[in-house]
Amino acid sequence: HCKTLNGLPYVMANLQRKEMDMEEVILLSSDGFVSEAGSANIFWLKGGAFYTPSLAANCIAGIGREKIIEALQGQNIPVREGLYLPGELLEAEQVFTSNVTGISYIANLEGRTYNTTALPILERLFE
């Protein structure tokens, strides 16, 4: 759940991303659950609740991830952390990634188009 000196999985994933001419890549855990993006945590909005992989999916316990969860919960917005299969993302209304540079909204994933309207509560966290 923390960064290590072994960045090989991220290097390999991002090399494949470039080869496939994609803007982002989604990494899965060894069990096939959504873990994170190539260099960011991943979240999605569905039915008024936000979802993000739990640390059990081997995602990085980023500070931005923590702040997003705290901000949403502080506004009584449901946040669900769990083990999710990739198909869950295809049912989302909005998908975004976060790291120290801020929030990046995903516009398309496997032919599915998402809302990319900025979420003010989250954007303020990175000002």
C-alpha atoms as a printed R data frame, in Angstrom:
    type eleno elety resid chain resno       x       y       z
1   ATOM     1    CA   HIS     A     1   0.000   0.000   0.000
2   ATOM     2    CA   CYS     A     2   3.012   2.237  -0.197
3   ATOM     3    CA   LYS     A     3   5.464   3.190  -2.866
4   ATOM     4    CA   THR     A     4   8.521   0.991  -3.149
5   ATOM     5    CA   LEU     A     5  11.651   1.012  -5.248
6   ATOM     6    CA   ASN     A     6  10.057  -1.487  -7.645
7   ATOM     7    CA   GLY     A     7   8.316   0.613 -10.267
8   ATOM     8    CA   LEU     A     8   8.443  -2.113 -12.924
9   ATOM     9    CA   PRO     A     9   4.672  -2.805 -13.022
10  ATOM    10    CA   TYR     A    10   4.005   0.907 -13.598
11  ATOM    11    CA   VAL     A    11   6.741   1.213 -16.215
12  ATOM    12    CA   MET     A    12   5.454  -1.826 -18.103
13  ATOM    13    CA   ALA     A    13   1.826  -0.671 -17.912
14  ATOM    14    CA   ASN     A    14   2.681   2.799 -19.165
15  ATOM    15    CA   LEU     A    15   4.810   1.410 -21.983
16  ATOM    16    CA   GLN     A    16   1.844  -0.680 -23.097
17  ATOM    17    CA   ARG     A    17  -0.387   2.389 -22.749
18  ATOM    18    CA   LYS     A    18   1.874   4.324 -25.123
19  ATOM    19    CA   GLU     A    19   2.059   1.430 -27.586
20  ATOM    20    CA   MET     A    20  -1.737   1.317 -27.685
21  ATOM    21    CA   ASP     A    21  -1.930   5.131 -28.025
22  ATOM    22    CA   MET     A    22  -4.060   5.512 -24.904
23  ATOM    23    CA   GLU     A    23  -4.066   8.416 -22.452
24  ATOM    24    CA   GLU     A    24  -4.466   6.281 -19.324
25  ATOM    25    CA   VAL     A    25  -4.192   2.682 -18.211
26  ATOM    26    CA   ILE     A    26  -6.065   0.922 -15.426
27  ATOM    27    CA   LEU     A    27  -4.124  -1.584 -13.391
28  ATOM    28    CA   LEU     A    28  -5.713  -4.663 -11.872
29  ATOM    29    CA   SER     A    29  -4.675  -6.594  -8.794
30  ATOM    30    CA   SER     A    30  -3.341 -10.117  -9.231
31  ATOM    31    CA   ASP     A    31  -6.906 -11.269  -8.485
32  ATOM    32    CA   GLY     A    32  -8.354  -9.172 -11.339
33  ATOM    33    CA   PHE     A    33  -9.823  -6.351  -9.255
34  ATOM    34    CA   VAL     A    34  -9.475  -2.672 -10.208
35  ATOM    35    CA   SER     A    35  -6.440  -1.320  -8.343
36  ATOM    36    CA   GLU     A    36  -5.388   2.074  -9.705
37  ATOM    37    CA   ALA     A    37  -4.426   3.998 -12.824
38  ATOM    38    CA   GLY     A    38  -0.935   4.123 -14.301
39  ATOM    39    CA   SER     A    39   0.237   6.818 -11.908
40  ATOM    40    CA   ALA     A    40  -2.844   7.736  -9.897
41  ATOM    41    CA   ASN     A    41  -5.618   6.450  -7.684
42  ATOM    42    CA   ILE     A    42  -8.974   5.838  -9.353
43  ATOM    43    CA   PHE     A    43 -12.508   6.775  -8.272
44  ATOM    44    CA   TRP     A    44 -15.920   6.620  -9.890
45  ATOM    45    CA   LEU     A    45 -19.359   8.020  -9.233
46  ATOM    46    CA   LYS     A    46 -22.445   5.838  -9.491
47  ATOM    47    CA   GLY     A    47 -25.889   6.476  -8.068
48  ATOM    48    CA   GLY     A    48 -24.802   9.321  -5.786
49  ATOM    49    CA   ALA     A    49 -21.966   7.363  -4.162
50  ATOM    50    CA   PHE     A    50 -18.252   7.427  -4.884
51  ATOM    51    CA   TYR     A    51 -16.313   4.197  -5.254
52  ATOM    52    CA   THR     A    52 -12.607   3.477  -5.029
53  ATOM    53    CA   PRO     A    53 -10.605   0.290  -4.666
54  ATOM    54    CA   SER     A    54  -9.763  -0.673  -1.113
55  ATOM    55    CA   LEU     A    55  -6.162  -1.052  -0.095
56  ATOM    56    CA   ALA     A    56  -6.758  -4.814  -0.336
57  ATOM    57    CA   ALA     A    57  -6.668  -4.303  -4.147
58  ATOM    58    CA   ASN     A    58  -3.001  -3.276  -3.753
59  ATOM    59    CA   CYS     A    59  -3.479   0.370  -4.675
60  ATOM    60    CA   ILE     A    60  -1.201   3.056  -3.284
61  ATOM    61    CA   ALA     A    61  -2.520   4.693  -0.117
62  ATOM    62    CA   GLY     A    62  -1.950   8.160  -1.579
63  ATOM    63    CA   ILE     A    63  -2.406  11.362   0.364
64  ATOM    64    CA   GLY     A    64  -4.688  12.702  -2.385
65  ATOM    65    CA   ARG     A    65  -6.805   9.552  -2.106
66  ATOM    66    CA   GLU     A    66  -7.091  10.050   1.636
67  ATOM    67    CA   LYS     A    67  -8.012  13.741   1.274
68  ATOM    68    CA   ILE     A    68 -10.675  12.983  -1.338
69  ATOM    69    CA   ILE     A    69 -12.261  10.329   0.877
70  ATOM    70    CA   GLU     A    70 -12.181  12.672   3.893
71  ATOM    71    CA   ALA     A    71 -13.675  15.585   1.923
72  ATOM    72    CA   LEU     A    72 -16.520  13.487   0.537
73  ATOM    73    CA   GLN     A    73 -17.306  11.891   3.875
74  ATOM    74    CA   GLY     A    74 -17.126  15.322   5.523
75  ATOM    75    CA   GLN     A    75 -19.993  16.377   3.240
76  ATOM    76    CA   ASN     A    76 -21.925  13.191   4.087
77  ATOM    77    CA   ILE     A    77 -21.385  11.860   0.578
78  ATOM    78    CA   PRO     A    78 -21.125   8.061   0.572
79  ATOM    79    CA   VAL     A    79 -17.712   6.603  -0.253
80  ATOM    80    CA   ARG     A    80 -17.440   2.884  -0.807
81  ATOM    81    CA   GLU     A    81 -14.051   1.194  -0.682
82  ATOM    82    CA   GLY     A    82 -13.973  -2.379  -1.907
83  ATOM    83    CA   LEU     A    83 -12.861  -4.980  -4.387
84  ATOM    84    CA   TYR     A    84 -14.397  -4.205  -7.772
85  ATOM    85    CA   LEU     A    85 -14.188  -5.961 -11.107
86  ATOM    86    CA   PRO     A    86 -13.428  -3.826 -14.193
87  ATOM    87    CA   GLY     A    87 -17.055  -4.033 -15.368
88  ATOM    88    CA   GLU     A    88 -18.030  -1.805 -12.439
89  ATOM    89    CA   LEU     A    89 -16.309   1.103 -14.193
90  ATOM    90    CA   LEU     A    90 -18.497   0.628 -17.258
91  ATOM    91    CA   GLU     A    91 -21.597   1.201 -15.115
92  ATOM    92    CA   ALA     A    92 -20.274   4.472 -13.647
93  ATOM    93    CA   GLU     A    93 -21.543   7.951 -14.432
94  ATOM    94    CA   GLN     A    94 -18.133   9.552 -13.949
95  ATOM    95    CA   VAL     A    95 -14.599   8.188 -13.578
96  ATOM    96    CA   PHE     A    96 -11.566  10.158 -12.449
97  ATOM    97    CA   THR     A    97  -8.025   9.678 -11.255
98  ATOM    98    CA   SER     A    98  -6.083  11.631  -8.671
99  ATOM    99    CA   ASN     A    99  -2.477  12.128  -7.732
100 ATOM   100    CA   VAL     A   100  -0.353  15.050  -6.539
101 ATOM   101    CA   THR     A   101  -1.081  16.937  -9.777
102 ATOM   102    CA   GLY     A   102  -4.829  16.934  -9.088
103 ATOM   103    CA   ILE     A   103  -7.887  15.358 -10.651
104 ATOM   104    CA   SER     A   104  -8.073  13.994 -14.200
105 ATOM   105    CA   TYR     A   105 -11.471  13.050 -15.583
106 ATOM   106    CA   ILE     A   106 -11.727  10.046 -17.883
107 ATOM   107    CA   ALA     A   107 -13.830  10.760 -20.951
108 ATOM   108    CA   ASN     A   108 -14.004   7.302 -22.547
109 ATOM   109    CA   LEU     A   109 -13.375   3.734 -21.525
110 ATOM   110    CA   GLU     A   110 -13.977   0.771 -23.807
111 ATOM   111    CA   GLY     A   111 -16.484   2.720 -25.887
112 ATOM   112    CA   ARG     A   112 -18.344   4.136 -22.885
113 ATOM   113    CA   THR     A   113 -18.463   7.946 -22.597
114 ATOM   114    CA   TYR     A   114 -18.420   9.587 -19.157
115 ATOM   115    CA   ASN     A   115 -19.329  12.957 -17.724
116 ATOM   116    CA   THR     A   116 -16.153  15.043 -17.416
117 ATOM   117    CA   THR     A   117 -17.674  18.031 -15.633
118 ATOM   118    CA   ALA     A   118 -15.314  19.104 -12.839
119 ATOM   119    CA   LEU     A   119 -16.508  18.351  -9.318
120 ATOM   120    CA   PRO     A   120 -15.998  21.564  -7.278
121 ATOM   121    CA   ILE     A   121 -15.670  19.802  -3.917
122 ATOM   122    CA   LEU     A   122 -12.699  17.860  -5.283
123 ATOM   123    CA   GLU     A   123 -11.129  20.588  -7.394
124 ATOM   124    CA   ARG     A   124 -10.818  22.812  -4.299
125 ATOM   125    CA   LEU     A   125  -8.625  20.165  -2.643
126 ATOM   126    CA   PHE     A   126  -5.892  20.683  -5.223
127 ATOM   127    CA   GLU     A   127  -5.869  24.498  -5.496
